CSV table of C-alpha atoms in Angstrom, one decimal:
chain,number,residue,atom,x,y,z
V,1,UNK,CA,-38.4,7.9,1.0
V,2,UNK,CA,-40.9,10.0,-1.5
V,3,UNK,CA,-39.6,13.4,-1.4
V,4,UNK,CA,-40.2,16.7,-3.9
V,5,UNK,CA,-37.4,19.4,-3.1
V,6,UNK,CA,-36.7,23.3,-4.7
V,7,UNK,CA,-33.4,24.5,-5.2
V,8,UNK,CA,-31.8,27.7,-6.7
V,9,UNK,CA,-33.2,30.2,-4.3
V,10,UNK,CA,-30.8,32.8,-3.3
V,11,UNK,CA,-30.5,36.6,-3.2
V,12,UNK,CA,-31.3,38.8,-6.4
V,13,UNK,CA,-30.9,42.7,-7.1
V,14,UNK,CA,-34.3,43.9,-8.6
V,15,UNK,CA,-34.6,43.5,-12.4
V,16,UNK,CA,-32.6,39.6,-12.1
V,17,UNK,CA,-33.3,36.5,-13.2
V,18,UNK,CA,-33.1,33.3,-10.9
V,19,UNK,CA,-34.0,29.4,-12.6
V,20,UNK,CA,-36.2,27.4,-9.8
V,21,UNK,CA,-35.9,23.8,-9.9
V,22,UNK,CA,-38.0,21.4,-8.9
V,23,UNK,CA,-37.5,17.9,-8.4
V,24,UNK,CA,-38.4,14.3,-7.1
V,25,UNK,CA,-36.6,11.8,-5.1
V,26,UNK,CA,-38.5,8.3,-4.3
V,27,UNK,CA,-41.4,8.6,-6.9
V,28,UNK,CA,-41.5,10.2,-11.2
V,29,UNK,CA,-43.2,13.4,-11.7
V,30,UNK,CA,-44.2,12.6,-14.9
V,31,UNK,CA,-48.1,11.8,-13.8
V,32,UNK,CA,-48.0,15.2,-12.2
V,33,UNK,CA,-49.5,17.8,-12.4
V,34,UNK,CA,-46.8,20.9,-10.9
V,35,UNK,CA,-47.7,24.2,-8.9
V,36,UNK,CA,-45.1,26.2,-8.1
V,37,UNK,CA,-46.6,28.4,-4.8
V,38,UNK,CA,-45.3,31.7,-3.1
V,39,UNK,CA,-45.2,32.5,1.0
V,40,UNK,CA,-44.1,36.2,2.0
V,41,UNK,CA,-43.6,37.2,5.5
V,42,UNK,CA,-47.2,37.7,6.6
V,43,UNK,CA,-49.1,37.2,3.8
V,44,UNK,CA,-51.6,33.4,2.4
V,45,UNK,CA,-49.2,31.1,0.0
V,46,UNK,CA,-50.2,32.4,-3.1
V,47,UNK,CA,-50.1,30.4,-6.1
V,48,UNK,CA,-47.1,31.6,-9.1
V,49,UNK,CA,-47.8,29.1,-11.6
V,50,UNK,CA,-48.5,25.8,-13.1
V,51,UNK,CA,-48.2,23.3,-16.0
V,52,UNK,CA,-50.0,20.2,-16.5
V,53,UNK,CA,-47.9,16.3,-16.1
V,54,UNK,CA,-46.9,16.4,-20.1
V,55,UNK,CA,-45.8,20.2,-20.5
V,56,UNK,CA,-48.7,20.9,-22.5
V,57,UNK,CA,-50.9,23.0,-20.7
V,58,UNK,CA,-49.3,26.2,-17.9
V,59,UNK,CA,-50.9,28.6,-16.1
V,60,UNK,CA,-49.5,31.5,-14.8
V,61,UNK,CA,-50.7,34.2,-11.9
V,62,UNK,CA,-51.0,37.5,-13.3
V,63,UNK,CA,-48.4,39.4,-10.7
V,64,UNK,CA,-46.5,37.0,-12.7
V,65,UNK,CA,-46.9,37.0,-16.2
V,66,UNK,CA,-44.7,38.0,-19.0
V,67,UNK,CA,-42.3,37.0,-16.8
V,68,UNK,CA,-41.7,34.0,-15.3
V,69,UNK,CA,-42.2,30.7,-17.1
V,70,UNK,CA,-42.6,27.0,-16.0
V,71,UNK,CA,-41.8,24.4,-17.7
V,72,UNK,CA,-40.8,20.8,-17.2
V,73,UNK,CA,-38.1,17.8,-18.2
V,74,UNK,CA,-40.2,14.5,-17.1
V,75,UNK,CA,-36.3,12.3,-18.4
V,76,UNK,CA,-34.5,14.4,-16.2
V,77,UNK,CA,-37.7,14.2,-13.4
V,78,UNK,CA,-37.4,18.5,-13.0
V,79,UNK,CA,-39.4,20.9,-13.0
V,80,UNK,CA,-38.3,24.2,-13.8
V,81,UNK,CA,-39.2,28.0,-13.0
V,82,UNK,CA,-37.3,31.0,-14.8
V,83,UNK,CA,-37.9,34.0,-13.6
V,84,UNK,CA,-36.4,36.8,-15.3
V,85,UNK,CA,-37.4,41.2,-14.0
V,86,UNK,CA,-37.3,40.5,-10.5
V,87,UNK,CA,-38.7,42.8,-8.2
V,88,UNK,CA,-39.0,42.9,-4.5
V,89,UNK,CA,-42.2,42.2,-4.0
V,90,UNK,CA,-41.0,38.4,-5.4
V,91,UNK,CA,-39.1,37.8,-2.2
V,92,UNK,CA,-41.0,34.9,-0.8
V,93,UNK,CA,-40.7,31.5,-0.2
V,94,UNK,CA,-41.6,29.2,-2.9
V,95,UNK,CA,-42.4,25.8,-2.5
V,96,UNK,CA,-43.1,22.7,-4.9
V,97,UNK,CA,-45.9,21.0,-4.7
V,98,UNK,CA,-47.6,17.9,-6.8
V,99,UNK,CA,-51.2,16.5,-8.2
V,100,UNK,CA,-51.9,13.8,-10.1
V,101,UNK,CA,-53.0,14.4,-13.1
V,102,UNK,CA,-54.3,17.3,-12.4
V,103,UNK,CA,-55.8,20.3,-14.4
V,104,UNK,CA,-54.1,23.4,-14.2
V,105,UNK,CA,-56.6,25.6,-15.8
V,106,UNK,CA,-58.5,27.7,-13.2
V,107,UNK,CA,-57.2,30.3,-9.9
V,108,UNK,CA,-53.8,28.5,-9.3
V,109,UNK,CA,-55.0,26.9,-5.3
V,110,UNK,CA,-52.9,25.3,-2.8
V,111,UNK,CA,-56.1,23.1,-2.1
V,112,UNK,CA,-55.2,21.7,-5.2
V,113,UNK,CA,-52.3,19.7,-4.6
V,114,UNK,CA,-51.2,17.0,-2.3
V,115,UNK,CA,-47.3,16.5,-2.4
V,116,UNK,CA,-44.7,19.8,-1.2
V,117,UNK,CA,-41.7,20.4,-0.8
V,118,UNK,CA,-39.7,22.3,1.9
V,119,UNK,CA,-39.3,25.3,0.1
V,120,UNK,CA,-36.4,27.8,-0.8
V,121,UNK,CA,-36.4,31.7,-0.4
V,122,UNK,CA,-35.9,34.0,-2.8
V,123,UNK,CA,-34.8,37.3,-1.7
V,124,UNK,CA,-35.3,40.6,-4.1
V,125,UNK,CA,-32.9,43.3,-3.3
V,126,UNK,CA,-30.3,45.6,-3.4
């Protein structure tokens, strides 16, 4: 069964860091653009960052620019989201999503992605 799995979430203090991982079983991610999204309680799911299938192009939401870094290691079939200088408003469930050979310019929209993981909780609190 093909699936996407996120990991690496947890509880961290403001100013701290976490690295999320997105991996796949049953298929390889190397042909897919990958997006990271998040959804806080009572809010819509929003795009955080995305990366092209080669890793050559990336895109970030304004709210995370300069703090988050997306990367991928296709040999390990994994995409990462390094999150630094975390703030309480970063608290959300973070989702990884895949889009076959997708373009990563422009808004990071939920509707552009076809395959989704179950999410991992990130809580930023003192």
